[in-house]
Short mmCIF file of N, CA, C and O in Angstrom, two decimals:
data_model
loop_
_atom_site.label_atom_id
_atom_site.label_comp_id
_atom_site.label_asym_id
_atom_site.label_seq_id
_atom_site.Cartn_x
_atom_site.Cartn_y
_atom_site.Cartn_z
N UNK A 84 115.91 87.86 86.56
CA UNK A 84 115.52 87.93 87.96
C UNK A 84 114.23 87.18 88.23
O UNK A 84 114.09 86.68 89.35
N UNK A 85 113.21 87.04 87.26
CA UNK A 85 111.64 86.51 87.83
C UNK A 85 112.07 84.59 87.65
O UNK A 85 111.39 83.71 88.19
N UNK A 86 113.27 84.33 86.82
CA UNK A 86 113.60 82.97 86.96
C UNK A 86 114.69 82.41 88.38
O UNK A 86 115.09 81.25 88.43
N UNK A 87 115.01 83.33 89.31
CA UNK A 87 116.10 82.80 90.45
C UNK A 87 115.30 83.34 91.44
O UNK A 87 114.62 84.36 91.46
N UNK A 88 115.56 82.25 92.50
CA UNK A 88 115.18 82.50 93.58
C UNK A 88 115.91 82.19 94.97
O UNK A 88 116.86 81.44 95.18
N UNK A 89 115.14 83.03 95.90
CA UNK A 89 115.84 82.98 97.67
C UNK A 89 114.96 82.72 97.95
O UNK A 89 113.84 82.87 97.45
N UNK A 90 115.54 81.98 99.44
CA UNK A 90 114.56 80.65 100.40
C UNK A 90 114.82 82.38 101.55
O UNK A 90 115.59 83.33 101.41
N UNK A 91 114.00 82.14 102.36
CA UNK A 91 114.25 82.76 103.92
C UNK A 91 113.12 81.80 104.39
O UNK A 91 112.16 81.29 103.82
N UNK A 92 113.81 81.75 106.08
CA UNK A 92 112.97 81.19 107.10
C UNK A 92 112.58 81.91 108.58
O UNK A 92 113.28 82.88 108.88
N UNK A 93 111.92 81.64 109.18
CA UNK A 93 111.91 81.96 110.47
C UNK A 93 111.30 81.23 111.02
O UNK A 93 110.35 80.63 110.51
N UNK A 94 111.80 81.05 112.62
CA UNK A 94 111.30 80.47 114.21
C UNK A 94 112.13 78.81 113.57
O UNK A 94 111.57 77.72 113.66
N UNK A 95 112.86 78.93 113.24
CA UNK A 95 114.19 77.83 113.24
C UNK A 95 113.56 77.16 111.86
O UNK A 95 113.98 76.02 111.70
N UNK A 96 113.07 77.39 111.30
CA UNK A 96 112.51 76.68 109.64
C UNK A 96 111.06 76.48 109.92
O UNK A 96 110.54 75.64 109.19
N UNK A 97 110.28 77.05 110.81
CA UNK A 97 108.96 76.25 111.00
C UNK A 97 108.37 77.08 109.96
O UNK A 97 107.99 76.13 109.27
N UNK A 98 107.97 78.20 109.23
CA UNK A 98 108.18 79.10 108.10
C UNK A 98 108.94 79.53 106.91
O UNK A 98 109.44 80.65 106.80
N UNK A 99 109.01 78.69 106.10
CA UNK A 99 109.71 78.98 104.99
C UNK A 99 108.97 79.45 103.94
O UNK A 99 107.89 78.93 103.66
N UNK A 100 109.77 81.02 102.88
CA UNK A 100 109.59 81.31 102.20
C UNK A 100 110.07 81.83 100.90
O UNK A 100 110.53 82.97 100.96
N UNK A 101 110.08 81.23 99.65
CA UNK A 101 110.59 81.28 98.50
C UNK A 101 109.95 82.57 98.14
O UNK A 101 108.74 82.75 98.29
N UNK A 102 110.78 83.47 97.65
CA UNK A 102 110.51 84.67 96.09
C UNK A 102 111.50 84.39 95.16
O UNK A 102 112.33 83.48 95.22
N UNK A 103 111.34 85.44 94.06
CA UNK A 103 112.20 85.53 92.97
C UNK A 103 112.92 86.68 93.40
O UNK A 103 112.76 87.28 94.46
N UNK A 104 113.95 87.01 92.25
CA UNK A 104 114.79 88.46 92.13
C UNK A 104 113.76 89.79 91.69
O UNK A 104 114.04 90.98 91.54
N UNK A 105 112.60 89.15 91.57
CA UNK A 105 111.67 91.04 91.21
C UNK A 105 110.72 90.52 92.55
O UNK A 105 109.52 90.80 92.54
N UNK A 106 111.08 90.05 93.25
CA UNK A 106 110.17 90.72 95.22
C UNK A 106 108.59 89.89 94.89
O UNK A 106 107.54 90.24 95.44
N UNK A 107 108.69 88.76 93.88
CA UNK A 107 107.38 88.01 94.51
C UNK A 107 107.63 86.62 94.66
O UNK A 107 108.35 85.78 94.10
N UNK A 108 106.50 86.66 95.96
CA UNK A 108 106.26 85.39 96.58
C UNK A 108 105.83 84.32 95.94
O UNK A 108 104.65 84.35 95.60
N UNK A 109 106.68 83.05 95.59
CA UNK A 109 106.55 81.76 95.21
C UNK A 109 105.52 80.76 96.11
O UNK A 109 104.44 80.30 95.74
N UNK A 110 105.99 80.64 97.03
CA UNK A 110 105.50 79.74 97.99
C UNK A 110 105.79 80.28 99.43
O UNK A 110 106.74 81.05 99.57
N UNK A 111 105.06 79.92 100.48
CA UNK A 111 104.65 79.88 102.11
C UNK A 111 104.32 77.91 102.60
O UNK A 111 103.51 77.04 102.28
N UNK A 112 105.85 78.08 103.76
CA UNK A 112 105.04 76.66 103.62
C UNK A 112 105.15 76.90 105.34
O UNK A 112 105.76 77.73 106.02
N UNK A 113 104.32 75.83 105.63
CA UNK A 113 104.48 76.33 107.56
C UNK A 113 104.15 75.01 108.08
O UNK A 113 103.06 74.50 107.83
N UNK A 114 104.98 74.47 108.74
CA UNK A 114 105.09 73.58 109.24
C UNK A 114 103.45 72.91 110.58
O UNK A 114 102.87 73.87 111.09
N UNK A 115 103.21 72.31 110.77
CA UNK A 115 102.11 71.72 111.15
C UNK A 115 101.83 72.03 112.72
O UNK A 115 100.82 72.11 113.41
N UNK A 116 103.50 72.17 112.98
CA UNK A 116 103.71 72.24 114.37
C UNK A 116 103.93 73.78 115.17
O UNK A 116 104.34 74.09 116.29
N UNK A 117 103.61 74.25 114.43
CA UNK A 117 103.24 76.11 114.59
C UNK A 117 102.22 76.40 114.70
O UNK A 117 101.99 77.49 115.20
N UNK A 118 101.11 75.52 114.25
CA UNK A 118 99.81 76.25 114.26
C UNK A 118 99.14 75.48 115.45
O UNK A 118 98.87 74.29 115.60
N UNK A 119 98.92 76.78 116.36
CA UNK A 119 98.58 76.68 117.52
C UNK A 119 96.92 77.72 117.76
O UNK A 119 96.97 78.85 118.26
N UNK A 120 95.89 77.23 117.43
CA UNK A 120 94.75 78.07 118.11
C UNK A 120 94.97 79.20 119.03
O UNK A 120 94.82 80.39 118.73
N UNK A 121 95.21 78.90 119.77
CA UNK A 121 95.46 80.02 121.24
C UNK A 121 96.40 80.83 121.04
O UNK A 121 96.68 81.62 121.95
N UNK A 122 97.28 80.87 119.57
CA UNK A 122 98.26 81.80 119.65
C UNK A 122 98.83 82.23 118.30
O UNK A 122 100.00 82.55 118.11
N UNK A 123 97.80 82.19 117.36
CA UNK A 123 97.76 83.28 115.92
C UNK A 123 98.61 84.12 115.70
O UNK A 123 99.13 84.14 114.59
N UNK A 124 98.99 85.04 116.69
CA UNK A 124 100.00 86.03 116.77
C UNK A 124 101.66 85.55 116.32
O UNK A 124 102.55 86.12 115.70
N UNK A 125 101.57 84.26 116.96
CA UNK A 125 103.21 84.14 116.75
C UNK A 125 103.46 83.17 115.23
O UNK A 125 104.55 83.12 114.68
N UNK A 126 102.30 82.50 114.76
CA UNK A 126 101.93 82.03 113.54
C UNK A 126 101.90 83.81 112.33
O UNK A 126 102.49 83.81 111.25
N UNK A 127 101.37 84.71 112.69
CA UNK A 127 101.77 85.54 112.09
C UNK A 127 103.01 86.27 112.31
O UNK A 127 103.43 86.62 111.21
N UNK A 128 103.48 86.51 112.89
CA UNK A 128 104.74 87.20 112.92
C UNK A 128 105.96 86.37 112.52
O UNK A 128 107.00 86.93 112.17
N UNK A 129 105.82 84.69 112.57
CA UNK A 129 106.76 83.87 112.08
C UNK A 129 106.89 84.37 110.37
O UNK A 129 107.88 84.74 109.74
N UNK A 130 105.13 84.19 109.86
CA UNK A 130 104.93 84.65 108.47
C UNK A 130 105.61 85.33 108.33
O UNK A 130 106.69 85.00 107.83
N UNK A 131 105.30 86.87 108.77
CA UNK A 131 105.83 88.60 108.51
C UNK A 131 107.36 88.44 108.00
O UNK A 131 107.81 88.77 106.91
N UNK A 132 108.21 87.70 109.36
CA UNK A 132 109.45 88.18 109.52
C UNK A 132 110.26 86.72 108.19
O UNK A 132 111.37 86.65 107.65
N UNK A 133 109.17 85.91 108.14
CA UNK A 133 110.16 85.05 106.94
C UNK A 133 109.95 85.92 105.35
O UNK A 133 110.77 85.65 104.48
N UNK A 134 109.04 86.74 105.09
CA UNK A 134 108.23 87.28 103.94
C UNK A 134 109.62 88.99 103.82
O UNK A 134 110.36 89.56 103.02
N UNK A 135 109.23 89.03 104.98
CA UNK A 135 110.62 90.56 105.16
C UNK A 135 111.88 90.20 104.53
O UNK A 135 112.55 90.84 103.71
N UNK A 136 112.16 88.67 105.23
CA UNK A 136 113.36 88.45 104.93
C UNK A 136 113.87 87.66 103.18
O UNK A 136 114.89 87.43 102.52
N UNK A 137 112.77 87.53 103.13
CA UNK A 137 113.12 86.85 101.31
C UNK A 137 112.71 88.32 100.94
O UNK A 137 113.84 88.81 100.95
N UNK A 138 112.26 88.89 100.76
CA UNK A 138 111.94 90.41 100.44
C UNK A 138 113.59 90.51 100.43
O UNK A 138 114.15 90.03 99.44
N UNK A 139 114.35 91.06 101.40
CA UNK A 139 115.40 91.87 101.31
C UNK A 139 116.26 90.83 100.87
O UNK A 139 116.47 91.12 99.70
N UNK A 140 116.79 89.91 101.10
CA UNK A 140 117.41 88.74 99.87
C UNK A 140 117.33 88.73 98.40
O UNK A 140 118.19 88.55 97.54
N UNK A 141 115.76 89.03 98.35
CA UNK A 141 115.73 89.12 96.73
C UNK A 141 116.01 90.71 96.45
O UNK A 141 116.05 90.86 95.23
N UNK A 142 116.18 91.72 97.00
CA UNK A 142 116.91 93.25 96.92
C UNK A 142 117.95 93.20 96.36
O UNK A 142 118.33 93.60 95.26
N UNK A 143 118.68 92.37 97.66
CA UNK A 143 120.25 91.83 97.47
C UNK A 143 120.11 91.37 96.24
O UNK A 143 120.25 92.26 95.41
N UNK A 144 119.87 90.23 95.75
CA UNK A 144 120.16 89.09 95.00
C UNK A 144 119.82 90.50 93.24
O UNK A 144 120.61 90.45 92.30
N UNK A 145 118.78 91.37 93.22
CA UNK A 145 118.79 91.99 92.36
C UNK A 145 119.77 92.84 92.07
O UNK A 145 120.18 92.80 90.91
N UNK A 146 120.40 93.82 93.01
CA UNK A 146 121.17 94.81 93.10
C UNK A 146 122.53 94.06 93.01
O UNK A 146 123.34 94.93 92.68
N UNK A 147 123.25 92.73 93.17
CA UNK A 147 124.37 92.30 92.69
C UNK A 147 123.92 92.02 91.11
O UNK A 147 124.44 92.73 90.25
N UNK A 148 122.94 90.96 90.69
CA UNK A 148 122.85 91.27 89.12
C UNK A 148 122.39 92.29 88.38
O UNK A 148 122.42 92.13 87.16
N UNK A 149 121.91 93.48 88.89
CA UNK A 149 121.94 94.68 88.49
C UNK A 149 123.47 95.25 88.00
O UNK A 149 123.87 95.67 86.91
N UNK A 150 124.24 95.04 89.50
CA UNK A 150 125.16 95.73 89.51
C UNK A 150 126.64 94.93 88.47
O UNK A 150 127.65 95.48 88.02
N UNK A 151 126.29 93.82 88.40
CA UNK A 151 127.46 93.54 87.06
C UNK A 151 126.93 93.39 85.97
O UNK A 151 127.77 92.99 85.16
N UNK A 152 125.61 93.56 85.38
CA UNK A 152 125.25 93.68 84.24
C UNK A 152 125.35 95.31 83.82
O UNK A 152 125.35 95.60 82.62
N UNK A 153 125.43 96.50 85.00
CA UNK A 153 126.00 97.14 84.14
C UNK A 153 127.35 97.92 85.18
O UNK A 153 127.36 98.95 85.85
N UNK A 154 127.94 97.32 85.03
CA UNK A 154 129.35 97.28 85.84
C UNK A 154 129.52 98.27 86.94
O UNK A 154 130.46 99.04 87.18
N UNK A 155 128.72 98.14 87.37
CA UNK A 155 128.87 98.90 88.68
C UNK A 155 128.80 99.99 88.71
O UNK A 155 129.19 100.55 89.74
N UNK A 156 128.18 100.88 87.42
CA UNK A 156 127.34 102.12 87.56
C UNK A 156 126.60 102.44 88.57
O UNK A 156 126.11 101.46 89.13
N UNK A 157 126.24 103.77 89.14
CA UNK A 157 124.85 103.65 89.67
C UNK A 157 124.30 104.21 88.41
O UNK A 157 124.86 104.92 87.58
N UNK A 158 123.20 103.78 88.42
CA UNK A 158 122.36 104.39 87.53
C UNK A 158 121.03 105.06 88.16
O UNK A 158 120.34 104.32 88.86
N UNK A 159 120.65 106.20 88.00
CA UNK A 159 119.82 107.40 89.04
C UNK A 159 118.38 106.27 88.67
O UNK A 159 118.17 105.63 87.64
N UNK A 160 117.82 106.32 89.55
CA UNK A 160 116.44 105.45 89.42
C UNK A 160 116.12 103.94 89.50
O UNK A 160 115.04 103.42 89.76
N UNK A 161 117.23 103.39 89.25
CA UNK A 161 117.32 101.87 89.79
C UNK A 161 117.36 101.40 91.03
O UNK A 161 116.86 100.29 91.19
N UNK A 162 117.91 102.03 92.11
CA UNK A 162 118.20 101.51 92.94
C UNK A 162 118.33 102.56 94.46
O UNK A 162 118.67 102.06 95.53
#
């Protein structure tokens, strides 16, 4: 899992963000044309909601190779 990774974006790609399968952040890249002085707020919340969304991608992306490495057990505490 700390070697594969998910892209998420937000506000149409002006925010892109890479993690791995264990929920950390690789890279933040933000396009030139987002950063606006007068309006920080939507420069952060572009952040938030691309960071949420590789967050729950890499959940996903763990809990399917979780789940066929040990065949589709639950196992109490993993997950």
């Amino acid at each position: 899992l700390a070697h594969i990774t998910v892209e998420a974006s937000s506000g149409g790609g002006v925010v892109t963000v890479v993690a791995n399968g264990q929920q950390r952040i690789y890279s933040v890249k933000i396009s030139p044309e987002v950063l606006d002085p007068d309006d920080i707020e939507l420069l952060q919340d572009l952040v938030q909601a691309a960071v949420n969304e590789a967050i729950d991608k890499s959940k996903e992306l763990a809990a399917q190779k979780l789940g066929a490495i040990s065949g589709g057990l639950k196992l109490p505490g993993l997950m």
